[in-house]
PDB file of C-alpha atoms and ligand atoms in Angstrom:
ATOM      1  CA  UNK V   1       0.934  98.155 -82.001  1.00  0.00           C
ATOM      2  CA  UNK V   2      -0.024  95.394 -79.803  1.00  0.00           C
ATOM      3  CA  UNK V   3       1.745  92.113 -79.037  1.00  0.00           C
ATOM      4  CA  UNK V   4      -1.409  89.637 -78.399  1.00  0.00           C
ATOM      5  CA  UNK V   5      -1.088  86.022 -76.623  1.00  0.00           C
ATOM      6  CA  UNK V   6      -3.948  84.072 -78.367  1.00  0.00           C
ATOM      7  CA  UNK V   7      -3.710  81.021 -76.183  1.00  0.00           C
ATOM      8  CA  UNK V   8      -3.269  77.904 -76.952  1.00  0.00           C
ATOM      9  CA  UNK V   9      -6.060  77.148 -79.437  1.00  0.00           C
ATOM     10  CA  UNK V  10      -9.503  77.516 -77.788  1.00  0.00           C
ATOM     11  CA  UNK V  11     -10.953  80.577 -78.581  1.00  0.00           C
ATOM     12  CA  UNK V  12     -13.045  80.686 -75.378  1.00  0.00           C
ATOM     13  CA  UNK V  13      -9.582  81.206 -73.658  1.00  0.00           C
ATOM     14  CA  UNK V  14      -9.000  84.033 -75.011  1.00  0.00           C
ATOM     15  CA  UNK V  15      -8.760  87.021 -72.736  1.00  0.00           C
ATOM     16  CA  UNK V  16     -11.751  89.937 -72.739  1.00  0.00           C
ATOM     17  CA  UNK V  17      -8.705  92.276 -73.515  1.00  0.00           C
ATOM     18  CA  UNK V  18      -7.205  90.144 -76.119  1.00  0.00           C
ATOM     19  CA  UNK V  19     -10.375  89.367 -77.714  1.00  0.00           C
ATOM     20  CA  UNK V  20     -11.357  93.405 -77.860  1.00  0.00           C
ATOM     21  CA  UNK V  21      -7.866  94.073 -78.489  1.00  0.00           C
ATOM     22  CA  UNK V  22      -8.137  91.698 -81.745  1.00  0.00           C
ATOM     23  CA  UNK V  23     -11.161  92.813 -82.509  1.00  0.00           C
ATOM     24  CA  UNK V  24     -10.226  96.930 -83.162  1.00  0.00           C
ATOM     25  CA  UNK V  25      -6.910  96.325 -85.175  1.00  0.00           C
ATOM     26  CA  UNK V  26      -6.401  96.480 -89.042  1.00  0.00           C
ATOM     27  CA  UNK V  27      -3.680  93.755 -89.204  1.00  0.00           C
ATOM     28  CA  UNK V  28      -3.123  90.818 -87.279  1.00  0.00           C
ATOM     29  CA  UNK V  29       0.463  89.155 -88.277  1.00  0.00           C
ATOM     30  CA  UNK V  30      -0.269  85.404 -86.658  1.00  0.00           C
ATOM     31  CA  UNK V  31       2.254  82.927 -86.017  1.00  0.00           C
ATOM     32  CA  UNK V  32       1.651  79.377 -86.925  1.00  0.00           C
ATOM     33  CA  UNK V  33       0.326  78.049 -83.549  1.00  0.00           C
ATOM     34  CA  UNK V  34      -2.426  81.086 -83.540  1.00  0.00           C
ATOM     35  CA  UNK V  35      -5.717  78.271 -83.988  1.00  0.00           C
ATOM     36  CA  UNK V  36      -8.378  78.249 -86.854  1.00  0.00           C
ATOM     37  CA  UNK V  37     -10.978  78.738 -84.580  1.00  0.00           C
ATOM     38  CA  UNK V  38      -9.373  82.107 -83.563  1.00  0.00           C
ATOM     39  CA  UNK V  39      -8.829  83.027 -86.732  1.00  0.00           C
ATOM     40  CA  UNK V  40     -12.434  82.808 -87.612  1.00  0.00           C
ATOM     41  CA  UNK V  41     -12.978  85.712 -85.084  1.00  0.00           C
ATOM     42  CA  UNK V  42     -11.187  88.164 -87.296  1.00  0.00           C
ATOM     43  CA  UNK V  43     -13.898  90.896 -88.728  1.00  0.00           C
ATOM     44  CA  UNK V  44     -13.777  90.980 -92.617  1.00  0.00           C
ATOM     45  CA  UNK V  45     -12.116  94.422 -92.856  1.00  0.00           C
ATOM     46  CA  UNK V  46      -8.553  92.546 -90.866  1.00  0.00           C
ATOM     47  CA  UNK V  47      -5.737  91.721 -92.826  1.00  0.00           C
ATOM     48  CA  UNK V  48      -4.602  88.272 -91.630  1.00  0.00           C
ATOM     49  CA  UNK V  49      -0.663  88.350 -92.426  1.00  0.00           C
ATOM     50  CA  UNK V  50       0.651  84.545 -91.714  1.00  0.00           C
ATOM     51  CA  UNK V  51       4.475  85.077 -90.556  1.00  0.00           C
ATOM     52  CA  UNK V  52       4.819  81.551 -88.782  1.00  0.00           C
ATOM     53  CA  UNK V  53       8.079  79.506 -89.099  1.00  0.00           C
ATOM     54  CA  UNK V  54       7.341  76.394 -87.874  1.00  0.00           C
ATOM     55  CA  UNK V  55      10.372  74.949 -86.440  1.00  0.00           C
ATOM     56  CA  UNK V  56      13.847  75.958 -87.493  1.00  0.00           C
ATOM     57  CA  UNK V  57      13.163  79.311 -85.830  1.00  0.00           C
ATOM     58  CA  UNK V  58      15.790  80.929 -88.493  1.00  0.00           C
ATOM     59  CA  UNK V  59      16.999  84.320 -87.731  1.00  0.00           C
ATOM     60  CA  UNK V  60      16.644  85.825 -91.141  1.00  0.00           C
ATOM     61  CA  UNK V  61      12.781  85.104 -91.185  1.00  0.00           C
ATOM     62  CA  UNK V  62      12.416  86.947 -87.671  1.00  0.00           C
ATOM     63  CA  UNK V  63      14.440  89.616 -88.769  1.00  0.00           C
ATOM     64  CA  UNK V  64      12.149  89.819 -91.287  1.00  0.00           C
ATOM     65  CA  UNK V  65       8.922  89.651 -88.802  1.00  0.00           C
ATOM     66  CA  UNK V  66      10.731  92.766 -86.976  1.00  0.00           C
ATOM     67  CA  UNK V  67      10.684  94.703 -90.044  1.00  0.00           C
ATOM     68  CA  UNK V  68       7.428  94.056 -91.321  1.00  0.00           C
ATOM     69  CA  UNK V  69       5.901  94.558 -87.864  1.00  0.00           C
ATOM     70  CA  UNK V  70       7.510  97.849 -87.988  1.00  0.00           C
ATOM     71  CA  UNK V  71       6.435  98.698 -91.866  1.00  0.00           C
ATOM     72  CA  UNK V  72       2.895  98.529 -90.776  1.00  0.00           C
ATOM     73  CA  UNK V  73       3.372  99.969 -87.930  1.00  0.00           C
ATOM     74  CA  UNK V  74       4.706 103.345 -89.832  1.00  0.00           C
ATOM     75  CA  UNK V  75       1.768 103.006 -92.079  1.00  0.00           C
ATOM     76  CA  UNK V  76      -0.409 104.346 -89.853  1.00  0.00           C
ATOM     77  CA  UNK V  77      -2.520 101.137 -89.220  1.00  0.00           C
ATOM     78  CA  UNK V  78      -3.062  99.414 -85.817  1.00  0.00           C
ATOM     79  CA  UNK V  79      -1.478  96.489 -85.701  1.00  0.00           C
ATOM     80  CA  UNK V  80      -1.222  93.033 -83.961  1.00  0.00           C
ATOM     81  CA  UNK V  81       1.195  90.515 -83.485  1.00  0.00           C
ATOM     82  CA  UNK V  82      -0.655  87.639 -82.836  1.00  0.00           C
ATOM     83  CA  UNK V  83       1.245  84.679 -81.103  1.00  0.00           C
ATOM     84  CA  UNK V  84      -0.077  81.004 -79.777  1.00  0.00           C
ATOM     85  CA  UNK V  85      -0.383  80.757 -76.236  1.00  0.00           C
ATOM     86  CA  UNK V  86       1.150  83.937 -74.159  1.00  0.00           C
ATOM     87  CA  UNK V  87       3.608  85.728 -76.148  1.00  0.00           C
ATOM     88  CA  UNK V  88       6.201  85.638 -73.061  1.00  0.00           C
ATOM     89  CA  UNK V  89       6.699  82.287 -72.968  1.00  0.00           C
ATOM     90  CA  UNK V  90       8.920  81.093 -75.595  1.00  0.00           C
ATOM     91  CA  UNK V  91       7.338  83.358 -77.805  1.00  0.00           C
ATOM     92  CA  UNK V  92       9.964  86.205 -78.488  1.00  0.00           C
ATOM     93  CA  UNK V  93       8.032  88.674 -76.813  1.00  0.00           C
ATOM     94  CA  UNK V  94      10.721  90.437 -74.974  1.00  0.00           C
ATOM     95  CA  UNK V  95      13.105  90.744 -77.998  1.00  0.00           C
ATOM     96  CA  UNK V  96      10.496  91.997 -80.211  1.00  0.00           C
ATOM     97  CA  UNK V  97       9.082  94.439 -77.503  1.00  0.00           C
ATOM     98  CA  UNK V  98      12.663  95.494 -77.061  1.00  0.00           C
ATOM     99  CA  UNK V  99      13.174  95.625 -80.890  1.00  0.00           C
ATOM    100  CA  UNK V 100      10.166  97.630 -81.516  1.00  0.00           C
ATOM    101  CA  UNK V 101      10.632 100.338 -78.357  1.00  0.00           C
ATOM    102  CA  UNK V 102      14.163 100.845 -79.841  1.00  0.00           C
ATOM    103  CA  UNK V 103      12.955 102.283 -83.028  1.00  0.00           C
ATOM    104  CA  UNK V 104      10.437 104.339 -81.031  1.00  0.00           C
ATOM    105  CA  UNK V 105       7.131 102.402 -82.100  1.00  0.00           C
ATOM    106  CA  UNK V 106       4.943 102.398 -79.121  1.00  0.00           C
ATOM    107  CA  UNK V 107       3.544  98.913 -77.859  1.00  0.00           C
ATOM    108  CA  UNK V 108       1.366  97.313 -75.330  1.00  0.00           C
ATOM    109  CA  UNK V 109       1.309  93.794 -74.617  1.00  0.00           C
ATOM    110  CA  UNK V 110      -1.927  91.747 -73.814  1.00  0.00           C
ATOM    111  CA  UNK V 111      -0.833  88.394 -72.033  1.00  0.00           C
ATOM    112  CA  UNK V 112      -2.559  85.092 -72.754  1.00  0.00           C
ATOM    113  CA  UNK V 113      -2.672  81.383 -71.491  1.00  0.00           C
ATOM    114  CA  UNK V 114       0.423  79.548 -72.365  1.00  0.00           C
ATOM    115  CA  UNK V 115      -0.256  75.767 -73.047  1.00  0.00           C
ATOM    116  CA  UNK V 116       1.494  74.683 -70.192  1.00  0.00           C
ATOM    117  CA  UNK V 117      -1.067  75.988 -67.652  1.00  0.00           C
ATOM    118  CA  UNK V 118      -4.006  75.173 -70.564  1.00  0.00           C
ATOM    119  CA  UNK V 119      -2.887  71.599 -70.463  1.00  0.00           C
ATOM    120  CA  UNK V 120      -3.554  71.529 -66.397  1.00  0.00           C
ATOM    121  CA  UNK V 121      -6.887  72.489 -66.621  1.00  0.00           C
ATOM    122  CA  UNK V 122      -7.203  70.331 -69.484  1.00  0.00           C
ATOM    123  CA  UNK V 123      -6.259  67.252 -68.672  1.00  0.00           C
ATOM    124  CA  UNK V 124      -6.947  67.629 -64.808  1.00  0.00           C
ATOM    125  CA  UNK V 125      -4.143  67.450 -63.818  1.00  0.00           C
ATOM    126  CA  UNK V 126      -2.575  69.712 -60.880  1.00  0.00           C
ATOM    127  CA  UNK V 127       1.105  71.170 -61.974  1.00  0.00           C
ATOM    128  CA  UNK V 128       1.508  71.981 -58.109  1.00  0.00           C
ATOM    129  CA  UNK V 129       0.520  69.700 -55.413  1.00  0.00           C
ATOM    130  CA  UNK V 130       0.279  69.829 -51.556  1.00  0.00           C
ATOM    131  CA  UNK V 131       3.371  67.949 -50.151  1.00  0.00           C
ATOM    132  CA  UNK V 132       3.853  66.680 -53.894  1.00  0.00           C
ATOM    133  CA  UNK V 133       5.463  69.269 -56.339  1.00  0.00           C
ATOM    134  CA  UNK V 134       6.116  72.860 -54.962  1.00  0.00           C
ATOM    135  CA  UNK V 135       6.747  74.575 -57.612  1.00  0.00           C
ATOM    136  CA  UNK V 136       6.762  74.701 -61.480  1.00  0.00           C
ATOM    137  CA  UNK V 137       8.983  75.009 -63.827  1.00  0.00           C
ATOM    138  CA  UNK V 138       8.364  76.236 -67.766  1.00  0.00           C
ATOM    139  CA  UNK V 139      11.688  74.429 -69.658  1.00  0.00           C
ATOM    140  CA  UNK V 140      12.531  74.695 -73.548  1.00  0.00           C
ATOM    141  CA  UNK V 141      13.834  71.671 -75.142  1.00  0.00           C
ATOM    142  CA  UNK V 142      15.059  73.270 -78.098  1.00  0.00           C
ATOM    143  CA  UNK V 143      17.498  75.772 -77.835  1.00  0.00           C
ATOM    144  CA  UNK V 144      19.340  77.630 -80.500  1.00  0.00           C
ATOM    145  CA  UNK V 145      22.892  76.923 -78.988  1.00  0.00           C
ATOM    146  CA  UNK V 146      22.131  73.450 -78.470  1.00  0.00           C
ATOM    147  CA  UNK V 147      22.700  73.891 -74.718  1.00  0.00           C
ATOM    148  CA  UNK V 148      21.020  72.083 -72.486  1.00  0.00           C
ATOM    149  CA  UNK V 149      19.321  72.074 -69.037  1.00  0.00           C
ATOM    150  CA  UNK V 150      21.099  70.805 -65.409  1.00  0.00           C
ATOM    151  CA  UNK V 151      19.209  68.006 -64.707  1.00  0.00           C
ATOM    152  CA  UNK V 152      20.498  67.289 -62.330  1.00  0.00           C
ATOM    153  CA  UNK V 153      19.632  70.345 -60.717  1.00  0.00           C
ATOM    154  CA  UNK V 154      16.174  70.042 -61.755  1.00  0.00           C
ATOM    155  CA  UNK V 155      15.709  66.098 -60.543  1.00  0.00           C
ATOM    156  CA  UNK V 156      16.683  67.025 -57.387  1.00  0.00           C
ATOM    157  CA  UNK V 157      14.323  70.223 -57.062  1.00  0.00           C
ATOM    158  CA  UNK V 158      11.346  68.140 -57.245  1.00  0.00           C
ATOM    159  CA  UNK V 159       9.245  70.557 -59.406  1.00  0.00           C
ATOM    160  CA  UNK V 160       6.595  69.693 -61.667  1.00  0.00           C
ATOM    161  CA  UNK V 161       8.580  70.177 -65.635  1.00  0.00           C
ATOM    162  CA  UNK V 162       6.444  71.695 -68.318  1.00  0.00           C
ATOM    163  CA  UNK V 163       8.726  70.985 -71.404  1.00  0.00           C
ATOM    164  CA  UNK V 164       7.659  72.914 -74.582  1.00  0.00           C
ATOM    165  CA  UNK V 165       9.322  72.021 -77.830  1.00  0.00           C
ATOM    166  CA  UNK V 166      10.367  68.775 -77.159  1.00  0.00           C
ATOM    167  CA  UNK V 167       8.536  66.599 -79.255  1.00  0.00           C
ATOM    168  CA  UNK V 168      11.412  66.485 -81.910  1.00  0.00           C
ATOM    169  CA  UNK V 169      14.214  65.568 -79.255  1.00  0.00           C
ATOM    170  CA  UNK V 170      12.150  63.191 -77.224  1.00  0.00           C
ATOM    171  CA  UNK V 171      14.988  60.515 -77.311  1.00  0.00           C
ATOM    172  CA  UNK V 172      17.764  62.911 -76.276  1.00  0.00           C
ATOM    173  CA  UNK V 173      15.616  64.379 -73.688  1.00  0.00           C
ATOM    174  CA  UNK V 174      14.859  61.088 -72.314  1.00  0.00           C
ATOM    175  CA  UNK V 175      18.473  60.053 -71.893  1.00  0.00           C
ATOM    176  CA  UNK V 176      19.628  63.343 -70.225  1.00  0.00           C
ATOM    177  CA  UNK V 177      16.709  63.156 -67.861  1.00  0.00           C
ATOM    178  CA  UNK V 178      17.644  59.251 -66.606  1.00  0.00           C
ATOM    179  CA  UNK V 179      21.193  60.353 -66.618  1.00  0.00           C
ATOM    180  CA  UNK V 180      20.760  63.011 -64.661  1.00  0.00           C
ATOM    181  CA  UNK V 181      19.035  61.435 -62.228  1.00  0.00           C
ATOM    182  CA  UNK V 182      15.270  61.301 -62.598  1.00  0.00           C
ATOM    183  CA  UNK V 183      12.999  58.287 -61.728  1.00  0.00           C
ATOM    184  CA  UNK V 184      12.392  56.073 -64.756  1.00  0.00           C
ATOM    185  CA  UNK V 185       8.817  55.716 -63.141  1.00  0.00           C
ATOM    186  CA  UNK V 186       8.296  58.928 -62.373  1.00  0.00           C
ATOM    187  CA  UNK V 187       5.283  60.176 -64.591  1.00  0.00           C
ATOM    188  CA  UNK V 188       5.104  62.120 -67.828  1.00  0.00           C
ATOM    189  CA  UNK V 189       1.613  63.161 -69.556  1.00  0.00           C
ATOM    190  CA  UNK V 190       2.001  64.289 -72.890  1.00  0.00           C
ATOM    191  CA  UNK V 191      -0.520  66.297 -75.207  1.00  0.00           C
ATOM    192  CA  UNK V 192      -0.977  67.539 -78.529  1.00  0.00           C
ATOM    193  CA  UNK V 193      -2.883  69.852 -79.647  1.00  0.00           C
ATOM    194  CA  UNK V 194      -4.468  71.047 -76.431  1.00  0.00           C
ATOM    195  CA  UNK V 195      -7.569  72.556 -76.545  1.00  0.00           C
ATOM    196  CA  UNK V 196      -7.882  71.946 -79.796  1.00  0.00           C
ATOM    197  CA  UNK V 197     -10.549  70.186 -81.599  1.00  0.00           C
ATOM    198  CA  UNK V 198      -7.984  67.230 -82.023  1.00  0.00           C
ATOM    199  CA  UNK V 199      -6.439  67.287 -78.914  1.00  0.00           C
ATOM    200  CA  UNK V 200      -4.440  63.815 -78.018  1.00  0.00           C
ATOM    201  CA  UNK V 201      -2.392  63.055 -74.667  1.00  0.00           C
ATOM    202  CA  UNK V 202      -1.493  60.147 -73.201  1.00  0.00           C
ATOM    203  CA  UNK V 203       0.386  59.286 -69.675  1.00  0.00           C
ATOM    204  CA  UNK V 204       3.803  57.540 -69.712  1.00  0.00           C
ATOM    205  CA  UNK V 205       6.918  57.642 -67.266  1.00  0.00           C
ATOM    206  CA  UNK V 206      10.180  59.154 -68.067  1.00  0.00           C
ATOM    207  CA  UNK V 207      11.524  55.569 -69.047  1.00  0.00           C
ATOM    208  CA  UNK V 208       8.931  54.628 -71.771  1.00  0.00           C
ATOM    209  CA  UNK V 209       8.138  57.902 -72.779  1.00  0.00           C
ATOM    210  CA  UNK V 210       9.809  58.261 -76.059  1.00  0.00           C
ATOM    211  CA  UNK V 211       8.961  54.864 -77.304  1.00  0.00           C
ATOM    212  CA  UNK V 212       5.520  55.230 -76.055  1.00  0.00           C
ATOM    213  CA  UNK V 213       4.742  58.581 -77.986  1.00  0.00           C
ATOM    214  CA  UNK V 214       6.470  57.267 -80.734  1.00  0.00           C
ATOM    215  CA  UNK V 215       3.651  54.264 -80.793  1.00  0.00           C
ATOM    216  CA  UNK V 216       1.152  56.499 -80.143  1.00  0.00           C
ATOM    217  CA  UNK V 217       2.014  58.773 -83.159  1.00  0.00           C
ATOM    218  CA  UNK V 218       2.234  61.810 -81.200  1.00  0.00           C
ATOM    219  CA  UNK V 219       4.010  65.179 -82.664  1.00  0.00           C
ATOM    220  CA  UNK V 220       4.441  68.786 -82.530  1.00  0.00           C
ATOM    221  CA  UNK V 221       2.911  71.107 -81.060  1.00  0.00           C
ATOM    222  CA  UNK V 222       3.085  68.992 -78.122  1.00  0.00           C
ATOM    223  CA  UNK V 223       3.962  69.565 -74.006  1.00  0.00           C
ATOM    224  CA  UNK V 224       5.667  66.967 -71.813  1.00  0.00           C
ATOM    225  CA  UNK V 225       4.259  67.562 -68.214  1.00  0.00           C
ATOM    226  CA  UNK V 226       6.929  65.413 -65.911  1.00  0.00           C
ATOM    227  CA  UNK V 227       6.597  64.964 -61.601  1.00  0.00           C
ATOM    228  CA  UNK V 228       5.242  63.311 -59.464  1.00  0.00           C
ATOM    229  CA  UNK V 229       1.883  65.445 -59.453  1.00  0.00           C
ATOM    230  CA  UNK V 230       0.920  63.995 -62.613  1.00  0.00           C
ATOM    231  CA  UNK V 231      -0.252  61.027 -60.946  1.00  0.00           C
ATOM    232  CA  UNK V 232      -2.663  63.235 -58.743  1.00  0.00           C
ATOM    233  CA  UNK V 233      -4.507  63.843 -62.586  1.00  0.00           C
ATOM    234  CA  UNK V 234      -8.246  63.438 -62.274  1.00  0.00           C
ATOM    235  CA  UNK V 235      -9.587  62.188 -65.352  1.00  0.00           C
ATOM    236  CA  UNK V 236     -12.539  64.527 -66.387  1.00  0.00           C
ATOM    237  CA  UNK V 237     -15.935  65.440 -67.891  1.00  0.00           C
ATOM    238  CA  UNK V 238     -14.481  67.288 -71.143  1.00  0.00           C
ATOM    239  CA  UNK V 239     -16.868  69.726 -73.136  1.00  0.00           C
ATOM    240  CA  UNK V 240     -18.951  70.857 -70.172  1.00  0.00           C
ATOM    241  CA  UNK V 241     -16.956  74.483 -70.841  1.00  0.00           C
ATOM    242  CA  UNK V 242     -17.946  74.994 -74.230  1.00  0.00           C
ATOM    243  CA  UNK V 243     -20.425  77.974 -75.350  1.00  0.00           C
ATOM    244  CA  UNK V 244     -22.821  75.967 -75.608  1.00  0.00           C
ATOM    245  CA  UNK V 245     -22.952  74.474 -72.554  1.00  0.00           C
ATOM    246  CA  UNK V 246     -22.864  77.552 -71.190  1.00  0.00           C
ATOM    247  CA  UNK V 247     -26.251  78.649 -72.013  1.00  0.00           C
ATOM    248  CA  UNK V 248     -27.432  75.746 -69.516  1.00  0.00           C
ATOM    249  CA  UNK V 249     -25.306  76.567 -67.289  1.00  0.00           C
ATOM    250  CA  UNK V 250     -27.154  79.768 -67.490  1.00  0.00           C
ATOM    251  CA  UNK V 251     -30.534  78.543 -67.352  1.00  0.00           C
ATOM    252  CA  UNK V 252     -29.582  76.273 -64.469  1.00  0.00           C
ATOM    253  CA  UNK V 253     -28.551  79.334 -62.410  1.00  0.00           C
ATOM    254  CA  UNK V 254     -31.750  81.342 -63.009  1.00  0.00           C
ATOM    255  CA  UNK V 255     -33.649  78.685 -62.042  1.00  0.00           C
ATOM    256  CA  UNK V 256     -31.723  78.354 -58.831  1.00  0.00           C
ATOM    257  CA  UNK V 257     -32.530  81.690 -58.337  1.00  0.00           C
ATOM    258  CA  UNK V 258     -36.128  81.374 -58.806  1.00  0.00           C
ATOM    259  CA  UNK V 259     -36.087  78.581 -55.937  1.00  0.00           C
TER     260      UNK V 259
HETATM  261  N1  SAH L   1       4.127  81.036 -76.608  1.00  0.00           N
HETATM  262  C1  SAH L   1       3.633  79.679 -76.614  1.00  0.00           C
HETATM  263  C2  SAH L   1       4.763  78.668 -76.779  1.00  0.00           C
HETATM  264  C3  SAH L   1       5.451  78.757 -78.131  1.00  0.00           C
HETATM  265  S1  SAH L   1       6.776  77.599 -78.282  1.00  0.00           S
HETATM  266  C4  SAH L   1       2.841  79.415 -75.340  1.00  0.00           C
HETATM  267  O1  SAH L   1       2.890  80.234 -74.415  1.00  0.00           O
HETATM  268  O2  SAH L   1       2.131  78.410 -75.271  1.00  0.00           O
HETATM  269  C5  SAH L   1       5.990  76.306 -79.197  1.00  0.00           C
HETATM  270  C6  SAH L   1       5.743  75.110 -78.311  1.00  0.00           C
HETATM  271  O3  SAH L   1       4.669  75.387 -77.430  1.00  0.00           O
HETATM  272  C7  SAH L   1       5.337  73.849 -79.055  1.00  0.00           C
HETATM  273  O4  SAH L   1       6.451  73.160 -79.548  1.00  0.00           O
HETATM  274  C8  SAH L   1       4.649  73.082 -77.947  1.00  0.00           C
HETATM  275  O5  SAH L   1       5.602  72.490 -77.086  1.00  0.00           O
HETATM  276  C9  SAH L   1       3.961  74.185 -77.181  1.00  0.00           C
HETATM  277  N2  SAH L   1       2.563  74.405 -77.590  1.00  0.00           N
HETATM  278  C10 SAH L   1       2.036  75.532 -78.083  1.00  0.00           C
HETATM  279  N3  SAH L   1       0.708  75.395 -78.304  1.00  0.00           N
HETATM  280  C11 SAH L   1       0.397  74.128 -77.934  1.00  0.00           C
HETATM  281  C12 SAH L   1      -0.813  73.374 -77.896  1.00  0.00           C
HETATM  282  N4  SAH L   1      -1.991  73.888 -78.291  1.00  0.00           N
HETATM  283  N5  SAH L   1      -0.745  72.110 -77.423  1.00  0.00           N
HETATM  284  C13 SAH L   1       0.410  71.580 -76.988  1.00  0.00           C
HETATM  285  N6  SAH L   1       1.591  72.237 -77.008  1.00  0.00           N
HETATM  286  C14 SAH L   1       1.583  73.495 -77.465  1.00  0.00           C
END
């Protein structure tokens, strides 16, 4: 059984060992956030089992994950538990790695590119920056206590704030973040969809950020990137990646080459 971290929607970011890992399985079980386009890479004879719960994140319809996981496990198929981005990062991985090594089921775990670091490269935009932002820091919005962050703490750290599932709280988030302390300038960028086809992001500060995605009609999935290194984004050439460019880029090399 192998836990696989799809990425956040491109399949060109998938990893070599993801990709082959994908590629030898019987069953995938993919969460929502797992993209079309990866989807598409399945071969006919994989069983694409959709066990997503958008949302709500209920713990009835995980414990139900577990035990299918483990059902087809037992069968005697290979098996992969397909997540978006890298299944580490609020993805469950560790409980259902524990979960599964409990009840003896052997698994391996193939890491993948959470959107957080996707949406860097994407947008060009640096999460750490010389003399800027030292550090990073990977922060739910939603949690299942309804705890939330010091942030204080995290104002005065200075690090660059990758917020996943925040989309649905932007308003609260907001006000906790001015009240404890950060900038009302200081910079956001927000994205949806990244890497995706449809891919949308705009750049706000922490002050106008919930009214500002709200205008824009931005939702879920969706990242909040917040510091000061945001402003150090370099807006970019997009597309110059993509397989087919690729093929140039090939072309280009051999005739360097040739020179
Ligand atoms: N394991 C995933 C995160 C799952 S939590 C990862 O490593 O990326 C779900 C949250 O991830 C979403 O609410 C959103 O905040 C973020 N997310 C996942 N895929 C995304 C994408 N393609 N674009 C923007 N945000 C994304």
């Amino acid at each position: 059984m192998w836990l696989v971290g799809a990425g956040p929607g491109d399949a060109e970011l998938l990893t070599l060992k993801a990709y082959r890992t994908l590629q030898s399985v019987d069953v995938w079980l993919v969460d929502d956030l797992v993209s079309d386009d990866i989807l598409a890479l399945a071969p006919t004879h994989v069983r694409i089992v959709p066990v997503g719960k958008r949302g709500g994140c209920v713990s009835t319809a995980q414990g139900f994950i577990l035990r299918l996981m483990a059902r087809y496990a037992q069968s005697g198929l290979q098996v992969a538990r397909v997540k978006g981005g890298d299944p580490f990062i609020f993805g469950r991985g560790g409980e259902e790695l524990a979960w599964l090594r409990d009840r003896g089921i052997a698994v391996e775990a193939v890491g993948g590119m959470t959107a957080g670091l996707a949406a860097a490269s994407a947008l060009g935009l640096p999460l750490t920056h010389r003399e800027v932002a030292r550090g990073v820091a990977f922060v739910t919005v939603h949690t299942a206590d309804g705890t939330t962050h010091d942030w204080q703490t995290l104002a005065r750290s200075g690090l660059t704030l990758v917020c996943y599932m925040g989309m649905a709280r932007k308003e609260q988030l907001q006000w906790e973040m001015l009240q404890g302390g950060f900038a009302a300038d200081l910079p956001v960028a927000v994205v949806e969809r990244v890497t995706c086809r449809n891919e949308r992001s705009l750049v706000t500060t922490v002050g106008a950020m919930a009214a500002d995605i709200s205008a824009a009609g931005l939702g879920s999935p969706a990242l909040l990137i917040i510091g000061k290194a945001v402003a150090h984004r370099v807006s970019m050439q997009r597309g110059s990646a993509q397989p087919g460019c690729t093929v140039s880029g090939v072309a280009e090399a051999v005739e360097i080459l040739a020179v």
